[in-house]
């Protein structure tokens, strides 16, 4: 599969494009390889592109006054990532965007994105829909942060990023759900014990059931 | 000013409409009066409309397993409000939407909104832009919740809703920044003391300055 096929598939889930429109869109994209730990953006810089991930995994994060990192989002293959505040306002942003592993991305500059809306207005619809979906997931995460325990937030994280759960370092997940790596480690240990406990009771119940039969 | 002028002003900040397009849009809106404490939507219901506030103030909130309320958003005049997850998916939502005071709103049904995109495609752009702005503010609030103290979150709230700070009951603001009403009351008292302290030092400094002059 050509690398551009992934992004065309992504787009085609929401809008149908003529071949000529696809060509205009593809001509605006720049392919880029990103090394592990390489930053696409640092706090204080102006975000000038949206990045679409072809392979690998990126994260958007901030660092607070105490030096603690907070992960706003992860972006694996087929996801878009940018500092939206900075991209829209063209003012210095608060986000750092870093590759967690070697990655390959396609970037669309803000200037080209604005040109795209003029030349292929369907893209208004595409970006409206993906922004709406993104909004829903941030609203959900905010409510999770306000009302759920760390264990429940971890469960939400697993649902949101099923493909990344086993790929990401534990401390990145801890920084996403808002706990220290130490607390996260204890929490996973506790969840594992609960799971074992549940499995054992299930096993005993089944045994009893066999005896009764 | 006609009630519909407010919404046309809201729209005209992002797109320019012909008179005929304005008429199509306005014909889709339904005006509704909402009493204080009246719910437009309850958890578990399907959200079928976006509401634009003409006067008064609404809030979107959830209630957790302990019965604690968490405020997702407030909407004063010139703001839109909906359970976005439910509106987009047409599945039962998690949000309650309630009027905090007598309010007047215009509603746009999901069906009409879809029709609007077809008949006046400019509205793709309008809703893309307001969704992007909304996304930025939820990302910011999420980062605030992950990294800021309650006092700093209160300061962010004041910046986001300058017109509502003195209008809203304290317990609603507490449920928004994620603290108990008791903690919020102590916190405001503490902030007031700090402010007084600052004002007094300023006064003393000025006095010294006068003596020196």
JSON list of C-alpha atoms in Angstrom, two decimals, chain A residues 61-62 64 70-73 82-85 88 94-95 113-114 117 121 123-129 131-136 138-143 145-147 175-178, chain B residues 61-62 64 70-73 82-85 88 94-95 113-114 117 121 123-129 131-136 138-143 145-147 175-178:
[
{"chain": "A", "resi": 61, "resn": "UNK", "atom": "CA", "xyz": [2.57, 17.04, 26.35]},
{"chain": "A", "resi": 62, "resn": "UNK", "atom": "CA", "xyz": [3.18, 19.97, 28.64]},
{"chain": "A", "resi": 64, "resn": "UNK", "atom": "CA", "xyz": [4.27, 22.18, 34.63]},
{"chain": "A", "resi": 70, "resn": "UNK", "atom": "CA", "xyz": [1.27, 15.89, 31.47]},
{"chain": "A", "resi": 71, "resn": "UNK", "atom": "CA", "xyz": [0.27, 14.05, 28.31]},
{"chain": "A", "resi": 72, "resn": "UNK", "atom": "CA", "xyz": [-2.56, 15.70, 26.39]},
{"chain": "A", "resi": 73, "resn": "UNK", "atom": "CA", "xyz": [-2.73, 13.12, 23.62]},
{"chain": "A", "resi": 82, "resn": "UNK", "atom": "CA", "xyz": [-1.08, 19.53, 16.30]},
{"chain": "A", "resi": 83, "resn": "UNK", "atom": "CA", "xyz": [-1.06, 22.22, 18.98]},
{"chain": "A", "resi": 84, "resn": "UNK", "atom": "CA", "xyz": [-4.56, 23.34, 18.01]},
{"chain": "A", "resi": 85, "resn": "UNK", "atom": "CA", "xyz": [-4.42, 26.57, 20.03]},
{"chain": "A", "resi": 88, "resn": "UNK", "atom": "CA", "xyz": [-5.43, 28.35, 14.95]},
{"chain": "A", "resi": 94, "resn": "UNK", "atom": "CA", "xyz": [2.09, 25.41, 25.23]},
{"chain": "A", "resi": 95, "resn": "UNK", "atom": "CA", "xyz": [2.49, 21.93, 23.76]},
{"chain": "A", "resi": 113, "resn": "UNK", "atom": "CA", "xyz": [-4.96, 23.93, 4.78]},
{"chain": "A", "resi": 114, "resn": "UNK", "atom": "CA", "xyz": [-6.56, 27.36, 4.25]},
{"chain": "A", "resi": 117, "resn": "UNK", "atom": "CA", "xyz": [-10.67, 24.90, 2.03]},
{"chain": "A", "resi": 121, "resn": "UNK", "atom": "CA", "xyz": [-14.45, 23.00, 0.01]},
{"chain": "A", "resi": 123, "resn": "UNK", "atom": "CA", "xyz": [-12.48, 19.58, 3.33]},
{"chain": "A", "resi": 124, "resn": "UNK", "atom": "CA", "xyz": [-14.46, 22.00, 5.48]},
{"chain": "A", "resi": 125, "resn": "UNK", "atom": "CA", "xyz": [-16.73, 19.03, 6.13]},
{"chain": "A", "resi": 126, "resn": "UNK", "atom": "CA", "xyz": [-13.87, 16.61, 6.71]},
{"chain": "A", "resi": 127, "resn": "UNK", "atom": "CA", "xyz": [-12.13, 18.79, 9.27]},
{"chain": "A", "resi": 128, "resn": "UNK", "atom": "CA", "xyz": [-15.46, 19.73, 10.88]},
{"chain": "A", "resi": 129, "resn": "UNK", "atom": "CA", "xyz": [-16.23, 16.05, 11.47]},
{"chain": "A", "resi": 131, "resn": "UNK", "atom": "CA", "xyz": [-12.76, 18.11, 15.05]},
{"chain": "A", "resi": 132, "resn": "UNK", "atom": "CA", "xyz": [-16.22, 17.20, 16.38]},
{"chain": "A", "resi": 133, "resn": "UNK", "atom": "CA", "xyz": [-15.05, 13.65, 17.14]},
{"chain": "A", "resi": 134, "resn": "UNK", "atom": "CA", "xyz": [-11.99, 15.01, 18.84]},
{"chain": "A", "resi": 135, "resn": "UNK", "atom": "CA", "xyz": [-14.09, 17.44, 20.88]},
{"chain": "A", "resi": 136, "resn": "UNK", "atom": "CA", "xyz": [-16.30, 14.60, 22.11]},
{"chain": "A", "resi": 138, "resn": "UNK", "atom": "CA", "xyz": [-11.80, 15.61, 25.14]},
{"chain": "A", "resi": 139, "resn": "UNK", "atom": "CA", "xyz": [-15.15, 16.34, 26.80]},
{"chain": "A", "resi": 140, "resn": "UNK", "atom": "CA", "xyz": [-15.32, 12.70, 27.85]},
{"chain": "A", "resi": 141, "resn": "UNK", "atom": "CA", "xyz": [-11.76, 12.75, 29.16]},
{"chain": "A", "resi": 142, "resn": "UNK", "atom": "CA", "xyz": [-12.41, 15.95, 31.09]},
{"chain": "A", "resi": 143, "resn": "UNK", "atom": "CA", "xyz": [-15.45, 14.39, 32.74]},
{"chain": "A", "resi": 145, "resn": "UNK", "atom": "CA", "xyz": [-10.75, 13.46, 35.15]},
{"chain": "A", "resi": 146, "resn": "UNK", "atom": "CA", "xyz": [-13.39, 15.24, 37.21]},
{"chain": "A", "resi": 147, "resn": "UNK", "atom": "CA", "xyz": [-15.34, 12.19, 38.29]},
{"chain": "A", "resi": 175, "resn": "UNK", "atom": "CA", "xyz": [1.41, 11.05, 32.63]},
{"chain": "A", "resi": 176, "resn": "UNK", "atom": "CA", "xyz": [-1.76, 10.70, 30.55]},
{"chain": "A", "resi": 177, "resn": "UNK", "atom": "CA", "xyz": [-4.06, 9.53, 33.34]},
{"chain": "A", "resi": 178, "resn": "UNK", "atom": "CA", "xyz": [-2.53, 12.05, 35.76]},
{"chain": "B", "resi": 61, "resn": "UNK", "atom": "CA", "xyz": [-23.25, 18.65, 33.99]},
{"chain": "B", "resi": 62, "resn": "UNK", "atom": "CA", "xyz": [-22.93, 15.01, 35.02]},
{"chain": "B", "resi": 64, "resn": "UNK", "atom": "CA", "xyz": [-21.06, 10.67, 39.44]},
{"chain": "B", "resi": 70, "resn": "UNK", "atom": "CA", "xyz": [-19.45, 17.95, 37.76]},
{"chain": "B", "resi": 71, "resn": "UNK", "atom": "CA", "xyz": [-19.99, 20.92, 35.46]},
{"chain": "B", "resi": 72, "resn": "UNK", "atom": "CA", "xyz": [-18.71, 20.40, 31.92]},
{"chain": "B", "resi": 73, "resn": "UNK", "atom": "CA", "xyz": [-19.71, 23.82, 30.62]},
{"chain": "B", "resi": 82, "resn": "UNK", "atom": "CA", "xyz": [-25.46, 20.39, 23.38]},
{"chain": "B", "resi": 83, "resn": "UNK", "atom": "CA", "xyz": [-24.40, 16.92, 24.52]},
{"chain": "B", "resi": 84, "resn": "UNK", "atom": "CA", "xyz": [-22.01, 16.60, 21.58]},
{"chain": "B", "resi": 85, "resn": "UNK", "atom": "CA", "xyz": [-21.43, 12.87, 22.02]},
{"chain": "B", "resi": 88, "resn": "UNK", "atom": "CA", "xyz": [-23.33, 13.19, 16.90]},
{"chain": "B", "resi": 94, "resn": "UNK", "atom": "CA", "xyz": [-24.27, 11.37, 29.80]},
{"chain": "B", "resi": 95, "resn": "UNK", "atom": "CA", "xyz": [-25.00, 15.07, 30.13]},
{"chain": "B", "resi": 113, "resn": "UNK", "atom": "CA", "xyz": [-28.41, 20.96, 10.80]},
{"chain": "B", "resi": 114, "resn": "UNK", "atom": "CA", "xyz": [-27.64, 18.15, 8.31]},
{"chain": "B", "resi": 117, "resn": "UNK", "atom": "CA", "xyz": [-24.98, 21.67, 5.42]},
{"chain": "B", "resi": 121, "resn": "UNK", "atom": "CA", "xyz": [-22.56, 24.56, 2.62]},
{"chain": "B", "resi": 123, "resn": "UNK", "atom": "CA", "xyz": [-22.24, 26.30, 7.47]},
{"chain": "B", "resi": 124, "resn": "UNK", "atom": "CA", "xyz": [-19.70, 23.47, 7.29]},
{"chain": "B", "resi": 125, "resn": "UNK", "atom": "CA", "xyz": [-17.12, 26.22, 7.73]},
{"chain": "B", "resi": 126, "resn": "UNK", "atom": "CA", "xyz": [-19.03, 27.95, 10.50]},
{"chain": "B", "resi": 127, "resn": "UNK", "atom": "CA", "xyz": [-19.45, 24.81, 12.59]},
{"chain": "B", "resi": 128, "resn": "UNK", "atom": "CA", "xyz": [-15.87, 23.71, 11.84]},
{"chain": "B", "resi": 129, "resn": "UNK", "atom": "CA", "xyz": [-14.54, 26.98, 13.23]},
{"chain": "B", "resi": 131, "resn": "UNK", "atom": "CA", "xyz": [-15.91, 23.40, 17.03]},
{"chain": "B", "resi": 132, "resn": "UNK", "atom": "CA", "xyz": [-12.18, 24.11, 16.66]},
{"chain": "B", "resi": 133, "resn": "UNK", "atom": "CA", "xyz": [-12.44, 26.99, 19.13]},
{"chain": "B", "resi": 134, "resn": "UNK", "atom": "CA", "xyz": [-14.36, 24.78, 21.52]},
{"chain": "B", "resi": 135, "resn": "UNK", "atom": "CA", "xyz": [-11.78, 21.99, 21.16]},
{"chain": "B", "resi": 136, "resn": "UNK", "atom": "CA", "xyz": [-8.98, 24.41, 22.05]},
{"chain": "B", "resi": 138, "resn": "UNK", "atom": "CA", "xyz": [-11.41, 21.89, 26.31]},
{"chain": "B", "resi": 139, "resn": "UNK", "atom": "CA", "xyz": [-7.77, 20.95, 25.67]},
{"chain": "B", "resi": 140, "resn": "UNK", "atom": "CA", "xyz": [-6.72, 23.95, 27.73]},
{"chain": "B", "resi": 141, "resn": "UNK", "atom": "CA", "xyz": [-9.12, 23.06, 30.54]},
{"chain": "B", "resi": 142, "resn": "UNK", "atom": "CA", "xyz": [-7.92, 19.46, 30.54]},
{"chain": "B", "resi": 143, "resn": "UNK", "atom": "CA", "xyz": [-4.31, 20.62, 30.87]},
{"chain": "B", "resi": 145, "resn": "UNK", "atom": "CA", "xyz": [-7.04, 20.12, 35.47]},
{"chain": "B", "resi": 146, "resn": "UNK", "atom": "CA", "xyz": [-3.92, 17.99, 35.09]},
{"chain": "B", "resi": 147, "resn": "UNK", "atom": "CA", "xyz": [-1.39, 20.61, 36.07]},
{"chain": "B", "resi": 175, "resn": "UNK", "atom": "CA", "xyz": [-18.46, 21.98, 40.51]},
{"chain": "B", "resi": 176, "resn": "UNK", "atom": "CA", "xyz": [-16.76, 23.40, 37.41]},
{"chain": "B", "resi": 177, "resn": "UNK", "atom": "CA", "xyz": [-13.26, 23.70, 38.86]},
{"chain": "B", "resi": 178, "resn": "UNK", "atom": "CA", "xyz": [-13.61, 20.35, 40.60]}
]
